[in-house]
PDB file of C-alpha atoms in Angstrom:
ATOM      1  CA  UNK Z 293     118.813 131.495  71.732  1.00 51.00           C
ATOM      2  CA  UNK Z 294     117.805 128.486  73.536  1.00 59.00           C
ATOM      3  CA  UNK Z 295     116.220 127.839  77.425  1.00 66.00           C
ATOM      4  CA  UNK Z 296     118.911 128.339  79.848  1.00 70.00           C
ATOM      5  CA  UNK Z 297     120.080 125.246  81.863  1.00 78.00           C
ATOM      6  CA  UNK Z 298     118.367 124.163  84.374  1.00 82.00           C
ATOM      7  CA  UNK Z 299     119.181 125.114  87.813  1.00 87.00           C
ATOM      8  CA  UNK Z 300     118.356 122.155  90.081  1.00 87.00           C
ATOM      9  CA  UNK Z 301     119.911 123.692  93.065  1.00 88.00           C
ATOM     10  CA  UNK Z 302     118.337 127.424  92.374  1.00 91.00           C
ATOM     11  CA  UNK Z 303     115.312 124.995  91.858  1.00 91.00           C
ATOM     12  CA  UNK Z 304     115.108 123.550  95.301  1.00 91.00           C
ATOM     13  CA  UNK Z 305     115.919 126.949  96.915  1.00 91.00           C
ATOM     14  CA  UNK Z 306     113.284 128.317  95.459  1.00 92.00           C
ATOM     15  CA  UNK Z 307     110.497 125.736  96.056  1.00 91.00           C
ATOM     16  CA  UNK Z 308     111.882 125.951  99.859  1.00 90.00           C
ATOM     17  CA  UNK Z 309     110.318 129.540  99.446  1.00 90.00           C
ATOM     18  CA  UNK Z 310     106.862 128.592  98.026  1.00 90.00           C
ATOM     19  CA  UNK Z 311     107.235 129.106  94.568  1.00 91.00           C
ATOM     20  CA  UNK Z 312     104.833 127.079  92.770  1.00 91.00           C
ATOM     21  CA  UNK Z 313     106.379 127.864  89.408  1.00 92.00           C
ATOM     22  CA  UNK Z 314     109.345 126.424  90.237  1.00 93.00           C
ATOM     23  CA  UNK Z 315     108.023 123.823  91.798  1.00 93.00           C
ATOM     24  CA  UNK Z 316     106.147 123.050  88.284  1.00 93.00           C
ATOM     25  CA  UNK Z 317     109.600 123.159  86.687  1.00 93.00           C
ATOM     26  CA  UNK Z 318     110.840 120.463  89.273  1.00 94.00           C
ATOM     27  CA  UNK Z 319     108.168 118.210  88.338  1.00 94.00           C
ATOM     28  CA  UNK Z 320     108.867 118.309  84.642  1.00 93.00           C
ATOM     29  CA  UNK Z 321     112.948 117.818  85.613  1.00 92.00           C
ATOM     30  CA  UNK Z 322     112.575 114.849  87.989  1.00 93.00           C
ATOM     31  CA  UNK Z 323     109.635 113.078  86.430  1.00 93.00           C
ATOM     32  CA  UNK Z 324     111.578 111.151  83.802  1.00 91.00           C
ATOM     33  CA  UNK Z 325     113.642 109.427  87.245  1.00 91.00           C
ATOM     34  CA  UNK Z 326     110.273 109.355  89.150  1.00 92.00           C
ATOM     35  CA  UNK Z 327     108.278 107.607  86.843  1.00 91.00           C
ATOM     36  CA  UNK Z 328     111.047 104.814  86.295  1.00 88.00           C
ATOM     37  CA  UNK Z 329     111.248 104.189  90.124  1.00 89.00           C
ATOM     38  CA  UNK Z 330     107.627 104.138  89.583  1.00 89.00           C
ATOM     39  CA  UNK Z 331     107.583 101.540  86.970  1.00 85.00           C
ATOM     40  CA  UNK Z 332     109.887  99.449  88.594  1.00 83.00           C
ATOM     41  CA  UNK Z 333     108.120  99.115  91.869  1.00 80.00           C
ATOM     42  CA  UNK Z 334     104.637  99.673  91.042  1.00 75.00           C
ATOM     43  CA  UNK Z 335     101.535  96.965  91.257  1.00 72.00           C
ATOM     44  CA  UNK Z 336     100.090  96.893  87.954  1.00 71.00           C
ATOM     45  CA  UNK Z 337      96.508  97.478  89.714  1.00 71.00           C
ATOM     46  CA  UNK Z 338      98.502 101.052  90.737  1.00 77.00           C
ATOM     47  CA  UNK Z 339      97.833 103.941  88.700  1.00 84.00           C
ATOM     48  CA  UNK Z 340     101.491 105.083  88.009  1.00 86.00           C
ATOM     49  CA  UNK Z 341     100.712 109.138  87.801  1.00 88.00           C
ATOM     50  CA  UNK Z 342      98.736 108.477  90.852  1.00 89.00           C
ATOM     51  CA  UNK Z 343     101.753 107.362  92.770  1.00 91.00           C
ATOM     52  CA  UNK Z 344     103.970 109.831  91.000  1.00 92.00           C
ATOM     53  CA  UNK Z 345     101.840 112.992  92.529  1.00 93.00           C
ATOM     54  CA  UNK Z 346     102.031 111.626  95.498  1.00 93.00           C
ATOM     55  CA  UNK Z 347     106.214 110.908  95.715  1.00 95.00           C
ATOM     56  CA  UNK Z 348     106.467 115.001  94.154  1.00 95.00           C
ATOM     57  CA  UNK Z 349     103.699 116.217  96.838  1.00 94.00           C
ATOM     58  CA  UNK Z 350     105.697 113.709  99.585  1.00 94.00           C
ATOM     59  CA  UNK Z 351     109.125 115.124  98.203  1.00 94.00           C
ATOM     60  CA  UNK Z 352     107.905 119.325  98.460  1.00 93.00           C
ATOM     61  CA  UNK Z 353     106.382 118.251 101.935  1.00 92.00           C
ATOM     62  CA  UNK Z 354     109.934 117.127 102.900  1.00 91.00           C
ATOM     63  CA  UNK Z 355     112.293 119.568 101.071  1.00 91.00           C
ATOM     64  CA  UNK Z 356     113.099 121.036 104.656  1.00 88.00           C
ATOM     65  CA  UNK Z 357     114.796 117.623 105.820  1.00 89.00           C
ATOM     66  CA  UNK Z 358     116.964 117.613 102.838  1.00 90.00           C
ATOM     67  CA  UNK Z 359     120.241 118.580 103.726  1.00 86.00           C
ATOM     68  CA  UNK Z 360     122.213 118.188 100.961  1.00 83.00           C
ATOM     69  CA  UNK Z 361     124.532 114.969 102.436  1.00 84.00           C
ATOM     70  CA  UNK Z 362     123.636 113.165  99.099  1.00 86.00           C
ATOM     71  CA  UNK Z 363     122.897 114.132  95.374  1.00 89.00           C
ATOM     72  CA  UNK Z 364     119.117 115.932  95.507  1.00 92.00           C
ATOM     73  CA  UNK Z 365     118.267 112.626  92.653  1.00 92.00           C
ATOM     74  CA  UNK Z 366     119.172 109.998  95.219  1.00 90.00           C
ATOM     75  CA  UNK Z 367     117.669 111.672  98.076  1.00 92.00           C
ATOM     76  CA  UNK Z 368     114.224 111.985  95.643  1.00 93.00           C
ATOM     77  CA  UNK Z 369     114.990 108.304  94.675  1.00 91.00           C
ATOM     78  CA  UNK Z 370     114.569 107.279  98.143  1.00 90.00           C
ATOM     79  CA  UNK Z 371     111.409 109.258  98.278  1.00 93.00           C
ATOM     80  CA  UNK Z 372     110.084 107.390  95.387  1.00 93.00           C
ATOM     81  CA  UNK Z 373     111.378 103.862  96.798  1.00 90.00           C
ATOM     82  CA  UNK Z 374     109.584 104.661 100.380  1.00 90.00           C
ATOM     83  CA  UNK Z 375     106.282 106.035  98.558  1.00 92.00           C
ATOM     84  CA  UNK Z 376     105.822 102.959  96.155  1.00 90.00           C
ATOM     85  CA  UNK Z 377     106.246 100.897  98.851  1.00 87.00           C
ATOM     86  CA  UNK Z 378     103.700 102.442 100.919  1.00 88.00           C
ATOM     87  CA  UNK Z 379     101.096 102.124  97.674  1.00 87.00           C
ATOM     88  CA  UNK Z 380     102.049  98.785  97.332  1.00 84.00           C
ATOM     89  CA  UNK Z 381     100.900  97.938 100.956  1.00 83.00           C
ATOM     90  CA  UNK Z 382      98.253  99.798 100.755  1.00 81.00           C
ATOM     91  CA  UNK Z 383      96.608  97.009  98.061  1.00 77.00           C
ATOM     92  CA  UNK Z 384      96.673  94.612 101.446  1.00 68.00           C
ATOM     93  CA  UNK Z 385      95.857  91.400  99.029  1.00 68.00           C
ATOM     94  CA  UNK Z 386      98.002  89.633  96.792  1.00 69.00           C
ATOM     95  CA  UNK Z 387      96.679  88.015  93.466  1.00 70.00           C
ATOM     96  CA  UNK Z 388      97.033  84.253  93.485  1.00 75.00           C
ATOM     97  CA  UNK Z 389      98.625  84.140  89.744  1.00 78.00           C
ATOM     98  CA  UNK Z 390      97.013  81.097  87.799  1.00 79.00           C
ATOM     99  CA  UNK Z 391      97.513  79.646  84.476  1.00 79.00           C
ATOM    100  CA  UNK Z 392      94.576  81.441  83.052  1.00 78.00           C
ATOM    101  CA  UNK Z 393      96.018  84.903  83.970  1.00 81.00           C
ATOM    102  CA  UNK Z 394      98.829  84.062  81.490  1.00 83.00           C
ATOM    103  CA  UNK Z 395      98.448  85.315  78.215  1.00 85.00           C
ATOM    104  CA  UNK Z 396      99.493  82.778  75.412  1.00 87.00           C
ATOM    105  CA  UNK Z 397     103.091  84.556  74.870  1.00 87.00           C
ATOM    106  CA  UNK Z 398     103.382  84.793  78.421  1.00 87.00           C
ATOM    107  CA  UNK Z 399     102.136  81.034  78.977  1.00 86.00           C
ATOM    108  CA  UNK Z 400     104.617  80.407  76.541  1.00 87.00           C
ATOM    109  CA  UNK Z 401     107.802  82.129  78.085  1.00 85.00           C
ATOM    110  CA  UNK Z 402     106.858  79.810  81.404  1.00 85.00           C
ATOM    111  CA  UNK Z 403     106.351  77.011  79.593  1.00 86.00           C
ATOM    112  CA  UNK Z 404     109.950  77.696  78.022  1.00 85.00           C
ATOM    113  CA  UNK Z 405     111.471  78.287  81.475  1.00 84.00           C
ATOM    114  CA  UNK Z 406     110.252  75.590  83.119  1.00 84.00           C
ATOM    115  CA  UNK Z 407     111.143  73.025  80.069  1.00 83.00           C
ATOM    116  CA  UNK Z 408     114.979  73.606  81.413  1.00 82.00           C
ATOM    117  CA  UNK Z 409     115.175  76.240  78.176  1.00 81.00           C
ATOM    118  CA  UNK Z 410     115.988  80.073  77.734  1.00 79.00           C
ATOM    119  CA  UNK Z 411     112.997  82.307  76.663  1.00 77.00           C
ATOM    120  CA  UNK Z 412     114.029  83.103  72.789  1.00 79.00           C
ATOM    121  CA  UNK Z 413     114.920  87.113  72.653  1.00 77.00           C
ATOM    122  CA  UNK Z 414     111.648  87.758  71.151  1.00 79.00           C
ATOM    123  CA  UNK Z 415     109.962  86.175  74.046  1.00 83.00           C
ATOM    124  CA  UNK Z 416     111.750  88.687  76.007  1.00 87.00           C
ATOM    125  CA  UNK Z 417     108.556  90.912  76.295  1.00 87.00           C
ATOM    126  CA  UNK Z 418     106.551  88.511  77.398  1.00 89.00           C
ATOM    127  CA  UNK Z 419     109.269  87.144  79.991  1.00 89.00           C
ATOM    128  CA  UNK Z 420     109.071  90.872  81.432  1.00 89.00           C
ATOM    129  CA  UNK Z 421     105.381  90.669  81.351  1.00 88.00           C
ATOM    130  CA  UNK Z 422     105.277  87.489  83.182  1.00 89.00           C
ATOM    131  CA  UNK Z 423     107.885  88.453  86.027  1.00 90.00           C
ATOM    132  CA  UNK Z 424     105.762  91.623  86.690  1.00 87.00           C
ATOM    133  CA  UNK Z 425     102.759  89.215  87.212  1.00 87.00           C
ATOM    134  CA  UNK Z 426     104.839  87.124  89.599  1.00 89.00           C
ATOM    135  CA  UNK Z 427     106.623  89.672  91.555  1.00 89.00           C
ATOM    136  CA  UNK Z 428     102.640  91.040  92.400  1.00 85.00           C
ATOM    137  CA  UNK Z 429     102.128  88.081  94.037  1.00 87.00           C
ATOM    138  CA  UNK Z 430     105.214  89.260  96.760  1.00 89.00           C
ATOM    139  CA  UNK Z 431     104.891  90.921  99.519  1.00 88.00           C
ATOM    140  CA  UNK Z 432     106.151  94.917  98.775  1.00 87.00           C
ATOM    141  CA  UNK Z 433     109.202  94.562 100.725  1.00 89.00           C
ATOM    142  CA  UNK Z 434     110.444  90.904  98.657  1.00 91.00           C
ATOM    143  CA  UNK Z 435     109.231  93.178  95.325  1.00 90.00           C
ATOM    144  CA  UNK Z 436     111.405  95.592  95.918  1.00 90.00           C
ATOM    145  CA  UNK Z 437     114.233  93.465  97.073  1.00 93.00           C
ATOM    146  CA  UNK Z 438     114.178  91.116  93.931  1.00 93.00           C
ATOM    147  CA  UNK Z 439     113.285  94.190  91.740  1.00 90.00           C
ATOM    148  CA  UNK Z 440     116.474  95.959  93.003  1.00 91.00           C
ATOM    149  CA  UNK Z 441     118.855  92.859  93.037  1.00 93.00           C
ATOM    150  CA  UNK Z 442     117.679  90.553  90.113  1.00 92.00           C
ATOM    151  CA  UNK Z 443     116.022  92.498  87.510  1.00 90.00           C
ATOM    152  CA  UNK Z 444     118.060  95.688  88.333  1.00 89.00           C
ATOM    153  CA  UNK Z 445     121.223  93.619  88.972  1.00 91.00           C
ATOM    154  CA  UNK Z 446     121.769  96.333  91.904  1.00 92.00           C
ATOM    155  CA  UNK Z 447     124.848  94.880  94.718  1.00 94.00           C
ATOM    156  CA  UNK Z 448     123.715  94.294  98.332  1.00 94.00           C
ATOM    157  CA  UNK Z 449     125.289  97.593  99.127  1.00 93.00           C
ATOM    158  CA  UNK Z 450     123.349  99.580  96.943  1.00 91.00           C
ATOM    159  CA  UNK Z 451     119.981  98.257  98.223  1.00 91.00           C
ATOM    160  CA  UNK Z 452     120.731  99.324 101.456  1.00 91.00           C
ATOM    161  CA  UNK Z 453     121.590 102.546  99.943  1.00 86.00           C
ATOM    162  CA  UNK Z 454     118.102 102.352  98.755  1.00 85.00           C
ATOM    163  CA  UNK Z 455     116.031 101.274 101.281  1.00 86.00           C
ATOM    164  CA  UNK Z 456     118.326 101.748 104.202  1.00 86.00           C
ATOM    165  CA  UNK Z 457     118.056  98.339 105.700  1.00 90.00           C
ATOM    166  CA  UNK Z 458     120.789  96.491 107.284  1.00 93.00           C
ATOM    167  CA  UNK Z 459     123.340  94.107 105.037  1.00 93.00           C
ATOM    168  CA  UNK Z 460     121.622  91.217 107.135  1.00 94.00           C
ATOM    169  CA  UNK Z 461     118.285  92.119 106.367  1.00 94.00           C
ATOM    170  CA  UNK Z 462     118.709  92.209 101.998  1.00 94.00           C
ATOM    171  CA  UNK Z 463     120.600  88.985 102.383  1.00 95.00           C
ATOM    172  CA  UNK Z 464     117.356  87.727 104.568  1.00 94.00           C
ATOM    173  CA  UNK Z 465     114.844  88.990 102.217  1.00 94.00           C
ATOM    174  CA  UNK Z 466     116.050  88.155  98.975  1.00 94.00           C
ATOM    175  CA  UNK Z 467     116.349  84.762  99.909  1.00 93.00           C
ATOM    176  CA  UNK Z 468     113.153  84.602 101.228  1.00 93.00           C
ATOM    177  CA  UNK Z 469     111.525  86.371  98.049  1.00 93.00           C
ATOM    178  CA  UNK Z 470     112.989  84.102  95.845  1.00 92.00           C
ATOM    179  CA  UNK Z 471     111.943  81.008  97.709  1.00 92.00           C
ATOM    180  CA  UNK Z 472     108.623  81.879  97.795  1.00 91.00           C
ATOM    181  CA  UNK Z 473     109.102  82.676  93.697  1.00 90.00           C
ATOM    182  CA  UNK Z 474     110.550  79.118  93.742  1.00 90.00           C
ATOM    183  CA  UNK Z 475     107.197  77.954  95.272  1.00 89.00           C
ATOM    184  CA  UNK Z 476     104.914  79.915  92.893  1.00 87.00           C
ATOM    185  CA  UNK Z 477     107.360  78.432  89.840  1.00 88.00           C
ATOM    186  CA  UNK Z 478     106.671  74.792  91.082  1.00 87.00           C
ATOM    187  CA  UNK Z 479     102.980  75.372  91.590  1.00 84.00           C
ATOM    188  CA  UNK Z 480     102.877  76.491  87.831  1.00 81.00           C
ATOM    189  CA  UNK Z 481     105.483  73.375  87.017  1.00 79.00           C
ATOM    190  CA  UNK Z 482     103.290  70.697  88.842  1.00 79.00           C
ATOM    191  CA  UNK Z 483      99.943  72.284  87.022  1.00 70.00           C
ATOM    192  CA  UNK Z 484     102.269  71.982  83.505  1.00 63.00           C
ATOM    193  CA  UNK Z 485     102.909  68.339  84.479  1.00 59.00           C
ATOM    194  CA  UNK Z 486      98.801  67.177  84.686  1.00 53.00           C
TER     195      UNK Z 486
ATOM    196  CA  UNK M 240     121.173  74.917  92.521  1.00 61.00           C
ATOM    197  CA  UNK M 241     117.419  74.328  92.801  1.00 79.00           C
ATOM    198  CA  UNK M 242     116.151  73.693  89.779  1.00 81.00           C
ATOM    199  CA  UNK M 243     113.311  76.403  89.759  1.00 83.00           C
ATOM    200  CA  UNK M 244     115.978  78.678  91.358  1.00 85.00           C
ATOM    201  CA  UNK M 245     117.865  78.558  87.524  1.00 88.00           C
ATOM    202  CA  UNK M 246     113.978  78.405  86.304  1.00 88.00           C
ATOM    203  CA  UNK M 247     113.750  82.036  87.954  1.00 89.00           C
ATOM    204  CA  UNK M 248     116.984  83.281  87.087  1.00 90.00           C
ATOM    205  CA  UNK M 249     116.488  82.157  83.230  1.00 89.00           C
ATOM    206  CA  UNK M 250     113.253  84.022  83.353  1.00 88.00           C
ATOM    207  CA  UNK M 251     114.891  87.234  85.100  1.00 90.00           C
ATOM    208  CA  UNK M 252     117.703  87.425  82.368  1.00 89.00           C
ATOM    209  CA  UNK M 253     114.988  87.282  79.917  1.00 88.00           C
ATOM    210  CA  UNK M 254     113.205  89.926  81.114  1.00 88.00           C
ATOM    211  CA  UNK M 255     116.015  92.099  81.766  1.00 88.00           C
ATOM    212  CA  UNK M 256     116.653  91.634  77.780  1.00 87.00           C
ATOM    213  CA  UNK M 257     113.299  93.255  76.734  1.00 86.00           C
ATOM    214  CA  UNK M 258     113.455  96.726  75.511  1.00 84.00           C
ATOM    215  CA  UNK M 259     113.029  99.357  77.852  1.00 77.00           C
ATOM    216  CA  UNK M 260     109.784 100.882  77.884  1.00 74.00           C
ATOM    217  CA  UNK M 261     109.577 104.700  76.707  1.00 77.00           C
ATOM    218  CA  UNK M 262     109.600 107.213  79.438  1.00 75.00           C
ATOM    219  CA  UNK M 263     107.105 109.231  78.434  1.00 76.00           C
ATOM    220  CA  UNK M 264     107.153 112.960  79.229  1.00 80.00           C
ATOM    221  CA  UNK M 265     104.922 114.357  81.984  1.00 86.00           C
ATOM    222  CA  UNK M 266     101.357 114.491  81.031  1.00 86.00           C
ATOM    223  CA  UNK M 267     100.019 117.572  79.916  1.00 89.00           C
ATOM    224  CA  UNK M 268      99.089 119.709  82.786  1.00 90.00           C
ATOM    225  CA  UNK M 269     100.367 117.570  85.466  1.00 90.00           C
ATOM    226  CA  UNK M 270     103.610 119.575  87.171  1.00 91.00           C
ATOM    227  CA  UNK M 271     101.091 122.627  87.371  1.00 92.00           C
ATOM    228  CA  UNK M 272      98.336 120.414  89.395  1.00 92.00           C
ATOM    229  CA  UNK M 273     100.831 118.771  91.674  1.00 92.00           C
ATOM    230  CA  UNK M 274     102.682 122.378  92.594  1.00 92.00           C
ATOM    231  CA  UNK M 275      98.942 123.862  93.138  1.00 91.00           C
ATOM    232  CA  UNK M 276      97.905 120.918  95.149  1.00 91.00           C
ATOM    233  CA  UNK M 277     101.221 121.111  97.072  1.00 90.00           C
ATOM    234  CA  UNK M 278     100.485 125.211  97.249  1.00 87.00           C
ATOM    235  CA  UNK M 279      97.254 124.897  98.877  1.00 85.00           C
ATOM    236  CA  UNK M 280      98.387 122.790 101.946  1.00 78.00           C
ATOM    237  CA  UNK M 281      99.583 124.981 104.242  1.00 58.00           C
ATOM    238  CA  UNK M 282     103.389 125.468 104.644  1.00 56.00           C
ATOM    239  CA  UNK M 283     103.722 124.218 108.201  1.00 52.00           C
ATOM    240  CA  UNK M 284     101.931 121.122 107.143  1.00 52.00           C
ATOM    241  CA  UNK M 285      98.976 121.712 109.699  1.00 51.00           C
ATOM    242  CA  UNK M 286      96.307 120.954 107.188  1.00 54.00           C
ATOM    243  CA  UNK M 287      97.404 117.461 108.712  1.00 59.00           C
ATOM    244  CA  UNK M 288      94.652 116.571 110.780  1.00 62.00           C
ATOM    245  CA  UNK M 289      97.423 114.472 112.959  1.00 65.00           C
ATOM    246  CA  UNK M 290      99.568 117.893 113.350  1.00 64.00           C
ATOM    247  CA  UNK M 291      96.618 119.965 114.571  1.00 67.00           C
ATOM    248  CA  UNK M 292      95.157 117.219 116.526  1.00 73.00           C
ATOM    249  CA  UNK M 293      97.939 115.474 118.003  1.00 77.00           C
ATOM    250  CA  UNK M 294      99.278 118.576 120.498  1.00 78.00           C
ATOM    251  CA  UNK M 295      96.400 119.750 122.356  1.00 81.00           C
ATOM    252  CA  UNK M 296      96.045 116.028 122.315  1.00 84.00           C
ATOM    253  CA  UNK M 297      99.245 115.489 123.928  1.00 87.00           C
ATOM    254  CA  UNK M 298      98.668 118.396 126.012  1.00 88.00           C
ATOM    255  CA  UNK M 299      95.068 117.471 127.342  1.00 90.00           C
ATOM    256  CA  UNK M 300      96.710 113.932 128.097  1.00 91.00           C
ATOM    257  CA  UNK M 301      99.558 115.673 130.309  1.00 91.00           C
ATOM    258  CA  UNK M 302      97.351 117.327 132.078  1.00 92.00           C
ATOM    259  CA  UNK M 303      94.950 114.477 132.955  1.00 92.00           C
ATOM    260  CA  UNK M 304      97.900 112.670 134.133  1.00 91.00           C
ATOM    261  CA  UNK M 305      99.011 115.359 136.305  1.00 90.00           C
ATOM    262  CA  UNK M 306      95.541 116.435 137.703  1.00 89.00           C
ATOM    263  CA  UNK M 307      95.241 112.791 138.479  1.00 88.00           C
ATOM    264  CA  UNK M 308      98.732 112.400 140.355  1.00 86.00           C
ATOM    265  CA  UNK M 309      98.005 115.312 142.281  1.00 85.00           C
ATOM    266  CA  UNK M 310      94.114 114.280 143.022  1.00 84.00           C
ATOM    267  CA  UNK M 311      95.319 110.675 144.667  1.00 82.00           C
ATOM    268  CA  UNK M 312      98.689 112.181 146.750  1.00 80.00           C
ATOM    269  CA  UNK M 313      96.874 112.446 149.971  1.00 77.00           C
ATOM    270  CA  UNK M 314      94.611 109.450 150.091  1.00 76.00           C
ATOM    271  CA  UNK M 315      97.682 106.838 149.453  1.00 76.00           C
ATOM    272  CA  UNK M 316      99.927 108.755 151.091  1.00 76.00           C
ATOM    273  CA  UNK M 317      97.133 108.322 154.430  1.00 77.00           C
ATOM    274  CA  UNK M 318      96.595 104.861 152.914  1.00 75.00           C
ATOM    275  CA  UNK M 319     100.614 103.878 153.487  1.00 73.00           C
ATOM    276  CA  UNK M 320     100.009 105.609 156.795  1.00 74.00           C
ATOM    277  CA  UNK M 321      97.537 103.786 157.842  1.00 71.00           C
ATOM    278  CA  UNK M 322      99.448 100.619 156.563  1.00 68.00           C
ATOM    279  CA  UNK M 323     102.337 101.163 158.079  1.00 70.00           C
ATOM    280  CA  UNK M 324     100.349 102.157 161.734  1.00 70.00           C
ATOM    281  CA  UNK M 325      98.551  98.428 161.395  1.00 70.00           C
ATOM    282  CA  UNK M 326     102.089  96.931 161.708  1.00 70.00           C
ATOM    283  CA  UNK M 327     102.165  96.193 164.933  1.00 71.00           C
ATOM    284  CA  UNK M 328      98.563  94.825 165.242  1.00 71.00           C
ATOM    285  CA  UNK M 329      99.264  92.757 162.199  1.00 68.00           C
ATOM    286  CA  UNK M 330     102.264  91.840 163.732  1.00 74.00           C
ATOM    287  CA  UNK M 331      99.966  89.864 166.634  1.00 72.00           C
ATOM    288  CA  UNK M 332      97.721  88.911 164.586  1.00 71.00           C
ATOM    289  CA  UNK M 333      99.350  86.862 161.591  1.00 68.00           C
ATOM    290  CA  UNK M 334     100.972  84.409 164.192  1.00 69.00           C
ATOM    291  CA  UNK M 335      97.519  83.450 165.233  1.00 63.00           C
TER     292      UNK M 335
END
């Protein structure tokens, strides 16, 4: 006979009592959803299991304000969003990207882009690669906004979901996060045209 | 639209195209440390240094305030007194 299934809601219950067993057991359940919020909103100079302990010990610390309004996975997604962006601004400088930090596929996806043309699907990697580079060079709150709405292709509404900023204030950012990508892309365009 | 605007958004579709990368599972021994770690702070959280500091703090600074208040009643209440006796010589005086 197989492992029973697993109780989230017995889980939380129980790690509201101490248990350190089941609050083992939570770990192993949410870190699949942790470690993608993770992933998506994490520096590469961040260790990711770093900032994973710290959303789980952030998330036992504040089971007692959880009151059930929302799905326990959102409520933990928050978590994760607030926690990531706390590590983020806790790196206080911002890499200058350069030509030379571009490896030659990534060089090449830019060089692709910026020619007016589509990165080929095999580029696709590297085009990942390179937008992680670029998106280090934002401020954590632009990150996360162009994380959310262009790579994640998440609606206004659901960032504020996220984050719980106003409407206003994800219209605001995002257009200021992608102007100052706009800048960085014609930095790298002028540098292409020497 | 701006030209490096469709630059971006070219390079954001392209990403977005790239296989996901493998969720891995949790590292060996890593739930256990982070429930131990989260069973040795206290349950009240006042292993905090800000949540044992931050009352008597609070406390100590209500205090001073009050012991202060109470300390400088008398002399301005004898200062407005004396103030408010210098009227009328004031009164004489200023026209001068």
């Amino acid at each position: 006979m197989g492992e029973p299934p697993f109780d989230l809601a017995a889980c939380v219950a129980r790690v509201r009592q101490r248990d350190e067993e089941a609050a083992s057991r939570m770990v192993e359940h949410l870190y699949p959803l942790v470690i993608k919020i993770v992933r998506a909103h994490r520096s590469p100079r961040l260790a990711e299991e770093d900032v994973a302990q710290e959303i789980f010990l952030r998330v036992f610390a504040k089971l007692d304000q959880y009151r059930g309004e929302v799905a326990f996975e959102h409520w933990v997604s928050r978590v994760a969003v607030n926690v990531s962006l706390n590590a983020l601004r806790s790196l206080k400088c911002r890499p200058e990207l350069r030509w030379a930090d571009l490896n030659e596929a990534e060089a090449e996806a830019l060089g692709a882009t910026l020619a007016g043309g589509e990165p080929s699907a095999e580029q696709s990697v590297a085009a990942r690669d390179l937008v992680e580079k670029l998106l280090d060079c934002l401020n954590p709150e632009d990150r996360l906004v162009i994380s959310l709405m262009d790579l994640e292709e998440r609606s206004v509404a659901e960032v504020r979901r996220i984050t719980g900023w106003s409407e206003a204030m994800v219209k605001v950012r995002a257009f200021r996060a992608r102007r100052k990508l706009r800048k960085h892309l014609e930095r790298f365009q002028r540098r292409e045209n020497l | 639209m701006n030209e490096m605007d469709q630059a971006w958004r070219r390079l954001a579709v392209a990403a977005r195209r790239a296989p996901p990368a493998e969720i891995p599972a949790v590292p060996f021994g890593l739930a256990t440390r982070i429930a131990a770690r989260w069973g040795r702070t206290d349950a009240t959280g006042a292993d905090e240094p800000w949540n044992w500091l931050a009352r008597p703090a609070l406390m100590g600074a209500a205090a001073l305030a009050a012991g202060a208040v109470a300390l400088s009643y008398e002399p301005m209440v004898n200062a407005w007194t004396a103030l408010s006796g210098s009227a009328a010589v004031l009164e004489v005086l200023l026209p001068l």
